[in-house]
């Protein structure tokens, strides 16, 4: 539910198409967003919105169950968000603090089954600045998710309850729920 609310309420996210709490592979559920058109590149706003959405599940757990009762369920979201934040800072040049430079070498060569070290060395000071900036970007996304979910707690609860009843919600279901409506009764299973 937290992913869904963040996807719906944070400008820059692609439209939410479906959310399910049915486990998929190593995930406990999935929120599917799909762009309306083809794209080659992604804007800063879209990346930052994606980071907020990634933390929606963890933040929802914290808001609903309390800090002491969050689970490991968000581990893949955290891993994905950390990778995005690191690229945001060190490869895409989107950090105002670090600037539009490539920090480290994104190309690793493989020769005879061994990965060679990066060709470019980064000073300890620069590496620390990158780590600090990655933490800042992540914390900013986390706090934004917390603000969005706190402000939209009623919608979060409605979506969570609906997901527990139905297991999967579609884009059309979200339109009804966001308007304050009730979803029609589920058709009986054959």
mmCIF file of C-alpha atoms in Angstrom:
data_model
loop_
_atom_site.group_PDB
_atom_site.id
_atom_site.type_symbol
_atom_site.label_atom_id
_atom_site.label_comp_id
_atom_site.label_asym_id
_atom_site.label_seq_id
_atom_site.Cartn_x
_atom_site.Cartn_y
_atom_site.Cartn_z
ATOM 1 C CA UNK A 1 0.000 0.000 0.000
ATOM 2 C CA UNK A 2 2.844 2.411 0.766
ATOM 3 C CA UNK A 3 4.336 1.970 -2.687
ATOM 4 C CA UNK A 4 0.926 2.604 -4.233
ATOM 5 C CA UNK A 5 0.239 5.808 -2.293
ATOM 6 C CA UNK A 6 3.696 7.181 -3.104
ATOM 7 C CA UNK A 7 3.278 6.249 -6.777
ATOM 8 C CA UNK A 8 -0.090 8.000 -6.879
ATOM 9 C CA UNK A 9 0.812 11.109 -4.902
ATOM 10 C CA UNK A 10 4.398 11.960 -5.876
ATOM 11 C CA UNK A 11 4.780 13.986 -9.050
ATOM 12 C CA UNK A 12 7.184 12.356 -11.482
ATOM 13 C CA UNK A 13 6.141 8.741 -10.976
ATOM 14 C CA UNK A 14 4.846 6.793 -13.935
ATOM 15 C CA UNK A 15 1.127 5.924 -13.763
ATOM 16 C CA UNK A 16 0.312 3.117 -11.356
ATOM 17 C CA UNK A 17 -1.258 0.207 -13.214
ATOM 18 C CA UNK A 18 -1.501 -2.597 -10.697
ATOM 19 C CA UNK A 19 -0.507 -3.547 -7.152
ATOM 20 C CA UNK A 20 -0.529 -7.042 -5.779
ATOM 21 C CA UNK A 21 0.385 -8.603 -2.466
ATOM 22 C CA UNK A 22 0.707 -11.999 -4.108
ATOM 23 C CA UNK A 23 4.374 -12.989 -3.721
ATOM 24 C CA UNK A 24 6.354 -12.829 -6.960
ATOM 25 C CA UNK A 25 9.692 -14.634 -6.860
ATOM 26 C CA UNK A 26 11.631 -13.117 -3.979
ATOM 27 C CA UNK A 27 9.219 -10.225 -3.419
ATOM 28 C CA UNK A 28 6.234 -10.111 -1.111
ATOM 29 C CA UNK A 29 4.238 -8.112 -3.638
ATOM 30 C CA UNK A 30 4.711 -5.685 -6.496
ATOM 31 C CA UNK A 31 3.545 -2.231 -7.527
ATOM 32 C CA UNK A 32 3.606 -1.895 -11.318
ATOM 33 C CA UNK A 33 4.062 1.521 -12.873
ATOM 34 C CA UNK A 34 4.295 1.967 -16.618
ATOM 35 C CA UNK A 35 5.258 5.070 -18.575
ATOM 36 C CA UNK A 36 2.662 6.515 -20.926
ATOM 37 C CA UNK A 37 5.231 6.788 -23.716
ATOM 38 C CA UNK A 38 8.621 5.500 -24.800
ATOM 39 C CA UNK A 39 11.584 7.250 -23.264
ATOM 40 C CA UNK A 40 15.293 7.170 -23.685
ATOM 41 C CA UNK A 41 16.289 9.213 -20.653
ATOM 42 C CA UNK A 42 14.775 9.968 -17.278
ATOM 43 C CA UNK A 43 14.514 13.320 -15.505
ATOM 44 C CA UNK A 44 15.786 14.193 -12.045
ATOM 45 C CA UNK A 45 12.143 14.533 -10.911
ATOM 46 C CA UNK A 46 11.321 11.026 -12.169
ATOM 47 C CA UNK A 47 14.359 9.495 -10.447
ATOM 48 C CA UNK A 48 13.600 11.243 -7.163
ATOM 49 C CA UNK A 49 9.947 10.157 -7.373
ATOM 50 C CA UNK A 50 11.056 6.565 -7.984
ATOM 51 C CA UNK A 51 13.225 6.733 -4.861
ATOM 52 C CA UNK A 52 10.281 7.969 -2.793
ATOM 53 C CA UNK A 53 8.120 5.152 -4.145
ATOM 54 C CA UNK A 54 10.844 2.608 -3.354
ATOM 55 C CA UNK A 55 10.766 3.596 0.312
ATOM 56 C CA UNK A 56 6.963 3.616 0.466
ATOM 57 C CA UNK A 57 6.733 0.052 1.768
ATOM 58 C CA UNK A 58 9.295 0.461 4.558
ATOM 59 C CA UNK A 59 7.865 3.811 5.629
ATOM 60 C CA UNK A 60 4.312 2.421 5.636
ATOM 61 C CA UNK A 61 5.451 -0.381 7.959
ATOM 62 C CA UNK A 62 7.014 2.170 10.289
ATOM 63 C CA UNK A 63 3.916 4.390 10.319
ATOM 64 C CA UNK A 64 1.443 1.542 10.819
ATOM 65 C CA UNK A 65 3.380 -0.832 13.085
ATOM 66 C CA UNK A 66 6.007 1.426 14.683
ATOM 67 C CA UNK A 67 9.764 1.756 14.327
ATOM 68 C CA UNK A 68 10.485 -1.323 16.443
ATOM 69 C CA UNK A 69 8.301 -3.558 14.263
ATOM 70 C CA UNK A 70 9.566 -2.912 10.738
ATOM 71 C CA UNK A 71 10.576 -6.076 8.896
ATOM 72 C CA UNK A 72 13.187 -7.170 6.397
ATOM 73 C CA UNK A 73 10.528 -7.158 3.667
ATOM 74 C CA UNK A 74 11.877 -3.972 2.105
ATOM 75 C CA UNK A 75 15.400 -5.307 1.569
ATOM 76 C CA UNK A 76 15.138 -5.494 -2.229
ATOM 77 C CA UNK A 77 13.595 -1.991 -2.311
ATOM 78 C CA UNK A 78 16.468 -0.649 -0.216
ATOM 79 C CA UNK A 79 19.031 -2.363 -2.420
ATOM 80 C CA UNK A 80 17.433 -0.965 -5.576
ATOM 81 C CA UNK A 81 17.073 2.548 -4.118
ATOM 82 C CA UNK A 82 20.668 2.595 -2.904
ATOM 83 C CA UNK A 83 21.894 1.634 -6.379
ATOM 84 C CA UNK A 84 19.788 4.375 -7.968
ATOM 85 C CA UNK A 85 21.001 6.965 -5.432
ATOM 86 C CA UNK A 86 24.639 5.975 -6.014
ATOM 87 C CA UNK A 87 24.236 6.330 -9.799
ATOM 88 C CA UNK A 88 22.352 9.623 -9.284
ATOM 89 C CA UNK A 89 25.415 10.982 -7.473
ATOM 90 C CA UNK A 90 28.374 9.267 -9.147
ATOM 91 C CA UNK A 91 27.329 8.547 -12.741
ATOM 92 C CA UNK A 92 24.455 10.758 -13.820
ATOM 93 C CA UNK A 93 25.839 14.033 -12.457
ATOM 94 C CA UNK A 94 22.551 14.979 -10.756
ATOM 95 C CA UNK A 95 23.959 15.855 -7.340
ATOM 96 C CA UNK A 96 24.437 19.576 -6.821
ATOM 97 C CA UNK A 97 27.069 18.809 -4.174
ATOM 98 C CA UNK A 98 29.250 16.492 -6.272
ATOM 99 C CA UNK A 99 28.439 18.099 -9.601
ATOM 100 C CA UNK A 100 28.244 16.760 -13.151
ATOM 101 C CA UNK A 101 31.267 14.481 -12.968
ATOM 102 C CA UNK A 102 31.787 10.756 -13.215
ATOM 103 C CA UNK A 103 33.138 9.567 -9.884
ATOM 104 C CA UNK A 104 34.852 6.231 -10.197
ATOM 105 C CA UNK A 105 34.767 4.171 -13.324
ATOM 106 C CA UNK A 106 31.503 2.579 -14.392
ATOM 107 C CA UNK A 107 33.260 0.266 -16.809
ATOM 108 C CA UNK A 108 34.752 -2.901 -15.397
ATOM 109 C CA UNK A 109 36.609 -5.094 -17.812
ATOM 110 C CA UNK A 110 36.471 -8.838 -17.649
ATOM 111 C CA UNK A 111 39.454 -10.707 -19.025
ATOM 112 C CA UNK A 112 39.998 -14.433 -18.641
ATOM 113 C CA UNK A 113 37.327 -14.660 -15.990
ATOM 114 C CA UNK A 114 38.790 -11.974 -13.720
ATOM 115 C CA UNK A 115 37.397 -8.549 -13.109
ATOM 116 C CA UNK A 116 40.037 -5.859 -13.248
ATOM 117 C CA UNK A 117 40.078 -2.990 -10.795
ATOM 118 C CA UNK A 118 38.629 0.348 -11.820
ATOM 119 C CA UNK A 119 41.059 2.261 -13.986
ATOM 120 C CA UNK A 120 40.328 5.563 -12.281
ATOM 121 C CA UNK A 121 41.283 6.033 -8.645
ATOM 122 C CA UNK A 122 39.093 8.149 -6.385
ATOM 123 C CA UNK A 123 40.516 9.986 -3.386
ATOM 124 C CA UNK A 124 39.296 9.041 0.063
ATOM 125 C CA UNK A 125 37.877 12.548 0.440
ATOM 126 C CA UNK A 126 35.877 12.263 -2.780
ATOM 127 C CA UNK A 127 34.673 8.762 -1.879
ATOM 128 C CA UNK A 128 33.473 10.082 1.503
ATOM 129 C CA UNK A 129 31.720 13.033 -0.174
ATOM 130 C CA UNK A 130 29.947 10.623 -2.544
ATOM 131 C CA UNK A 131 28.903 8.366 0.342
ATOM 132 C CA UNK A 132 27.612 11.374 2.287
ATOM 133 C CA UNK A 133 25.648 12.616 -0.721
ATOM 134 C CA UNK A 134 24.172 9.163 -1.415
ATOM 135 C CA UNK A 135 23.005 9.075 2.213
ATOM 136 C CA UNK A 136 21.502 12.553 1.859
ATOM 137 C CA UNK A 137 19.592 11.592 -1.320
ATOM 138 C CA UNK A 138 18.274 8.418 0.328
ATOM 139 C CA UNK A 139 17.283 10.194 3.546
ATOM 140 C CA UNK A 140 15.526 12.907 1.549
ATOM 141 C CA UNK A 141 13.501 10.278 -0.347
ATOM 142 C CA UNK A 142 12.695 8.446 2.901
ATOM 143 C CA UNK A 143 11.488 11.630 4.584
ATOM 144 C CA UNK A 144 9.444 12.592 1.516
ATOM 145 C CA UNK A 145 7.782 9.143 1.600
ATOM 146 C CA UNK A 146 7.074 9.641 5.307
ATOM 147 C CA UNK A 147 5.459 13.032 4.639
ATOM 148 C CA UNK A 148 3.338 11.672 1.771
ATOM 149 C CA UNK A 149 2.152 8.641 3.721
ATOM 150 C CA UNK A 150 1.432 10.640 6.868
ATOM 151 C CA UNK A 151 -0.601 13.170 4.873
ATOM 152 C CA UNK A 152 -2.446 10.364 3.060
ATOM 153 C CA UNK A 153 -2.833 7.906 5.937
ATOM 154 C CA UNK A 154 -6.551 7.361 5.251
ATOM 155 C CA UNK A 155 -5.803 6.409 1.632
ATOM 156 C CA UNK A 156 -2.969 4.129 2.800
ATOM 157 C CA UNK A 157 -5.344 2.326 5.166
ATOM 158 C CA UNK A 158 -8.038 2.053 2.479
ATOM 159 C CA UNK A 159 -5.588 0.614 -0.057
ATOM 160 C CA UNK A 160 -4.105 -1.791 2.509
ATOM 161 C CA UNK A 161 -7.554 -3.049 3.510
ATOM 162 C CA UNK A 162 -8.561 -3.436 -0.142
ATOM 163 C CA UNK A 163 -5.353 -5.343 -0.904
ATOM 164 C CA UNK A 164 -5.994 -7.712 2.005
ATOM 165 C CA UNK A 165 -9.520 -8.346 0.674
ATOM 166 C CA UNK A 166 -8.650 -8.647 -3.013
ATOM 167 C CA UNK A 167 -4.865 -9.293 -3.177
ATOM 168 C CA UNK A 168 -4.614 -7.236 -6.390
ATOM 169 C CA UNK A 169 -5.801 -3.749 -7.293
ATOM 170 C CA UNK A 170 -5.877 -2.200 -10.750
ATOM 171 C CA UNK A 171 -5.578 1.356 -12.008
ATOM 172 C CA UNK A 172 -9.385 1.581 -12.156
ATOM 173 C CA UNK A 173 -9.619 0.469 -8.514
ATOM 174 C CA UNK A 174 -7.255 3.276 -7.486
ATOM 175 C CA UNK A 175 -9.406 5.860 -9.261
ATOM 176 C CA UNK A 176 -12.415 4.713 -7.210
ATOM 177 C CA UNK A 177 -10.497 4.590 -3.919
ATOM 178 C CA UNK A 178 -8.864 7.999 -4.422
ATOM 179 C CA UNK A 179 -12.311 9.514 -5.042
ATOM 180 C CA UNK A 180 -13.444 8.093 -1.686
ATOM 181 C CA UNK A 181 -15.640 5.443 -3.276
ATOM 182 C CA UNK A 182 -16.116 1.794 -2.448
ATOM 183 C CA UNK A 183 -14.984 -0.984 -4.726
ATOM 184 C CA UNK A 184 -17.795 -3.168 -6.069
ATOM 185 C CA UNK A 185 -18.137 -6.604 -4.520
ATOM 186 C CA UNK A 186 -15.819 -9.203 -5.966
ATOM 187 C CA UNK A 187 -17.369 -11.661 -8.349
ATOM 188 C CA UNK A 188 -17.588 -15.124 -6.790
ATOM 189 C CA UNK A 189 -14.891 -17.551 -7.880
ATOM 190 C CA UNK A 190 -16.165 -20.267 -10.246
#
